XYZ file of C-alpha atoms in Angstrom:
246
model
C 19.956 15.718 8.996
C 23.411 15.251 10.496
C 25.036 12.142 9.060
C 28.192 10.402 10.242
C 30.531 11.798 7.590
C 29.314 15.360 8.151
C 29.768 14.957 11.909
C 33.359 13.782 11.429
C 34.129 16.610 9.032
C 32.645 19.252 11.336
C 34.297 17.677 14.351
C 37.745 17.729 12.778
C 37.416 21.386 11.785
C 36.167 22.199 15.263
C 39.021 20.645 17.256
C 41.624 22.426 15.142
C 39.882 25.798 15.351
C 41.147 28.658 17.479
C 40.443 28.059 21.148
C 40.167 24.272 20.826
C 43.635 23.316 19.578
C 45.116 23.350 23.087
C 42.835 20.452 24.039
C 44.081 18.364 21.092
C 47.824 18.581 21.749
C 48.058 15.847 24.388
C 45.822 13.271 22.581
C 47.824 13.769 19.378
C 51.110 13.408 21.273
C 49.908 10.183 22.921
C 48.799 8.778 19.551
C 52.154 9.668 17.972
C 54.110 7.954 20.750
C 52.000 4.782 20.617
C 52.182 4.762 16.814
C 55.980 5.164 16.806
C 56.547 2.476 19.445
C 54.273 -0.041 17.722
C 55.751 0.668 14.291
C 59.288 0.231 15.627
C 58.351 -3.016 17.380
C 56.482 -4.494 14.399
C 59.203 -3.660 11.880
C 61.834 -5.148 14.179
C 59.971 -8.432 14.703
C 58.015 -8.949 11.497
C 60.666 -11.134 9.841
C 60.947 -13.382 12.897
C 57.177 -13.711 13.175
C 56.939 -14.663 9.519
C 59.726 -17.257 9.780
C 58.152 -18.767 12.891
C 54.727 -18.907 11.224
C 56.091 -20.581 8.100
C 58.085 -23.064 10.217
C 54.810 -24.356 11.655
C 53.464 -25.214 8.208
C 53.723 -28.998 7.578
C 55.967 -30.042 4.724
C 53.094 -31.498 2.734
C 51.513 -28.042 2.668
C 54.641 -26.295 1.442
C 53.065 -25.884 -1.985
C 50.500 -23.560 -0.368
C 53.183 -21.174 0.844
C 52.093 -18.602 -1.736
C 48.660 -18.491 -0.049
C 49.711 -18.861 3.575
C 52.103 -15.912 3.483
C 49.516 -13.268 2.460
C 47.004 -14.743 4.922
C 49.567 -14.273 7.678
C 50.186 -10.676 6.616
C 46.440 -9.923 6.597
C 45.973 -11.547 10.005
C 48.912 -9.549 11.360
C 47.516 -6.282 10.019
C 44.143 -6.994 11.630
C 45.886 -7.813 14.920
C 47.953 -4.625 14.744
C 44.827 -2.597 13.976
C 42.954 -3.887 17.008
C 46.015 -3.682 19.271
C 46.771 -0.117 18.218
C 43.134 0.848 18.700
C 42.793 -0.714 22.137
C 46.141 0.522 23.480
C 45.739 4.033 22.100
C 42.283 4.493 23.540
C 43.225 3.076 26.914
C 46.094 5.562 27.227
C 44.363 8.523 25.575
C 40.963 8.006 27.247
C 41.496 10.692 29.939
C 42.316 13.305 27.293
C 39.503 12.209 24.973
C 36.936 12.382 27.762
C 38.002 15.904 28.672
C 38.123 16.930 24.992
C 34.558 15.650 24.512
C 33.414 17.736 27.486
C 35.026 20.898 26.107
C 33.549 20.307 22.649
C 30.075 19.812 24.091
C 30.342 23.033 26.074
C 31.365 24.989 22.986
C 28.842 23.424 20.601
C 25.762 23.422 22.821
C 26.539 26.372 25.063
C 26.177 24.226 28.166
C 28.551 21.794 29.911
C 27.827 18.052 30.120
C 25.406 17.062 32.875
C 28.365 15.584 34.789
C 31.132 18.175 34.321
C 33.758 16.669 36.623
C 36.906 18.574 35.745
C 39.968 17.227 33.965
C 41.367 14.946 36.693
C 38.092 13.287 37.657
C 37.039 12.992 34.004
C 40.364 11.327 33.211
C 40.139 8.819 36.052
C 36.543 7.909 35.217
C 37.395 7.625 31.499
C 40.083 5.016 32.208
C 37.629 2.994 34.283
C 35.048 3.207 31.508
C 37.691 2.107 28.996
C 38.276 -1.058 31.034
C 34.525 -1.728 30.929
C 34.675 -1.423 27.129
C 37.580 -3.879 26.992
C 35.633 -6.379 29.090
C 32.812 -6.091 26.549
C 34.947 -6.120 23.375
C 37.641 -8.745 24.039
C 35.356 -11.806 24.535
C 33.534 -10.963 21.315
C 36.825 -10.607 19.494
C 37.765 -14.078 20.718
C 34.491 -15.551 19.412
C 35.071 -13.954 16.001
C 38.648 -15.229 15.968
C 37.403 -18.782 16.581
C 34.736 -18.397 13.880
C 37.455 -17.307 11.446
C 39.001 -20.773 11.689
C 35.818 -22.861 11.372
C 35.492 -24.289 7.839
C 32.430 -23.143 5.859
C 31.345 -20.782 8.627
C 34.499 -18.702 8.234
C 33.347 -17.437 4.827
C 31.207 -15.004 6.813
C 34.073 -13.877 9.031
C 35.172 -10.872 6.877
C 31.659 -9.422 7.027
C 31.356 -10.173 10.735
C 34.731 -8.561 11.435
C 33.744 -5.457 9.441
C 30.435 -5.068 11.299
C 32.060 -5.727 14.652
C 34.845 -3.214 13.930
C 32.284 -0.522 13.065
C 30.292 -1.341 16.208
C 33.459 -1.294 18.322
C 34.491 2.111 16.973
C 31.002 3.485 17.589
C 31.051 2.234 21.178
C 34.562 3.552 21.739
C 33.924 7.113 20.579
C 30.241 7.725 21.216
C 30.774 6.605 24.777
C 32.899 9.674 25.587
C 30.027 12.190 25.473
C 27.600 9.650 26.938
C 29.870 8.948 29.894
C 30.191 12.703 30.428
C 26.388 12.875 30.587
C 25.909 10.043 33.083
C 24.667 7.514 30.550
C 25.492 4.026 31.809
C 27.378 1.604 29.569
C 24.315 -0.647 29.246
C 22.079 2.324 28.405
C 24.658 3.556 25.907
C 24.560 0.221 24.064
C 20.754 0.328 23.992
C 20.760 3.827 22.527
C 23.281 2.849 19.868
C 21.341 -0.301 19.021
C 18.135 1.706 18.631
C 19.807 3.883 15.962
C 21.597 1.152 14.014
C 22.277 3.019 10.776
C 23.790 6.211 12.277
C 25.746 4.054 14.722
C 27.299 1.690 12.171
C 27.978 4.374 9.566
C 29.713 6.542 12.144
C 31.722 3.573 13.443
C 32.547 2.518 9.885
C 33.943 5.931 8.962
C 36.021 6.041 12.140
C 37.301 2.547 11.387
C 38.453 3.720 7.950
C 40.203 6.687 9.556
C 42.149 4.410 11.884
C 43.526 2.570 8.827
C 45.111 5.723 7.355
C 48.783 5.567 8.420
C 49.975 8.557 10.455
C 47.013 10.707 9.361
C 44.871 8.774 11.834
C 46.915 10.282 14.668
C 45.602 13.741 13.786
C 42.102 12.723 12.689
C 41.045 10.732 15.763
C 40.504 13.820 17.969
C 38.098 14.974 15.261
C 36.271 11.678 15.714
C 35.818 12.550 19.397
C 34.273 15.891 18.451
C 32.173 14.168 15.791
C 30.897 11.796 18.465
C 29.719 14.782 20.503
C 27.803 16.103 17.492
C 26.277 12.669 16.877
C 25.352 12.374 20.553
C 23.613 15.732 20.581
C 21.648 15.059 17.400
C 20.881 11.326 17.508
C 21.256 9.978 21.030
C 20.655 12.671 23.655
C 16.923 12.828 22.932
C 16.129 10.081 20.401
C 13.736 11.248 17.704
C 14.391 14.950 18.109
C 17.075 17.227 16.708
C 19.168 19.502 18.824
C 18.793 23.190 18.194
C 22.535 23.690 18.405
C 23.211 21.414 15.469
C 20.335 22.359 13.233
C 22.313 24.968 11.348
């Protein structure tokens, strides 16, 4: 039985194996550039953001400064995480879509059902990424509002964790599904029908994205892992693929 962690491990070894490394260079370069730009911007503005945040705190709440400051830092880290994730995948989507197609060809011995070539795959991947954003952003806004509602917001950490895992699953498992002509709505249904593999895979990818710098090199492995998960769990639900049975 192929589980999420095994898929990620196999996927990472696969993309850095001989013959596949050339497909990883551009995604890694894009991730490095986005990472460097965001890190430079955040470090340059963090102090100003913190001062501005603290200036909005009423004087009668000054005694809570010790609590407000770490809450701001946590909120900022969450915001940076989601921003980095969304921006990186929007820019790297063309390369990830093509990488997923090459991995599927090597692993299964057959190309995706819609093998469109690099340029067409890239263009379609960007369009699909915009569809994902239209799905993800409104739900992020709802969770953000919930986070500020007294009593209800005690559930917000759990909700954010589940949503983050779901978002990562949608983001990565969609690459092989898009390459195989699975619509976005059908993709969500397939993921929802296999809740445990979906959330565990998304959860592991989410943890990877939190590893500074290392995430730049591990995310292409998550793309390959998504192909393995697709072939085992989602291509033909209920049956195992011969190519991944050994």
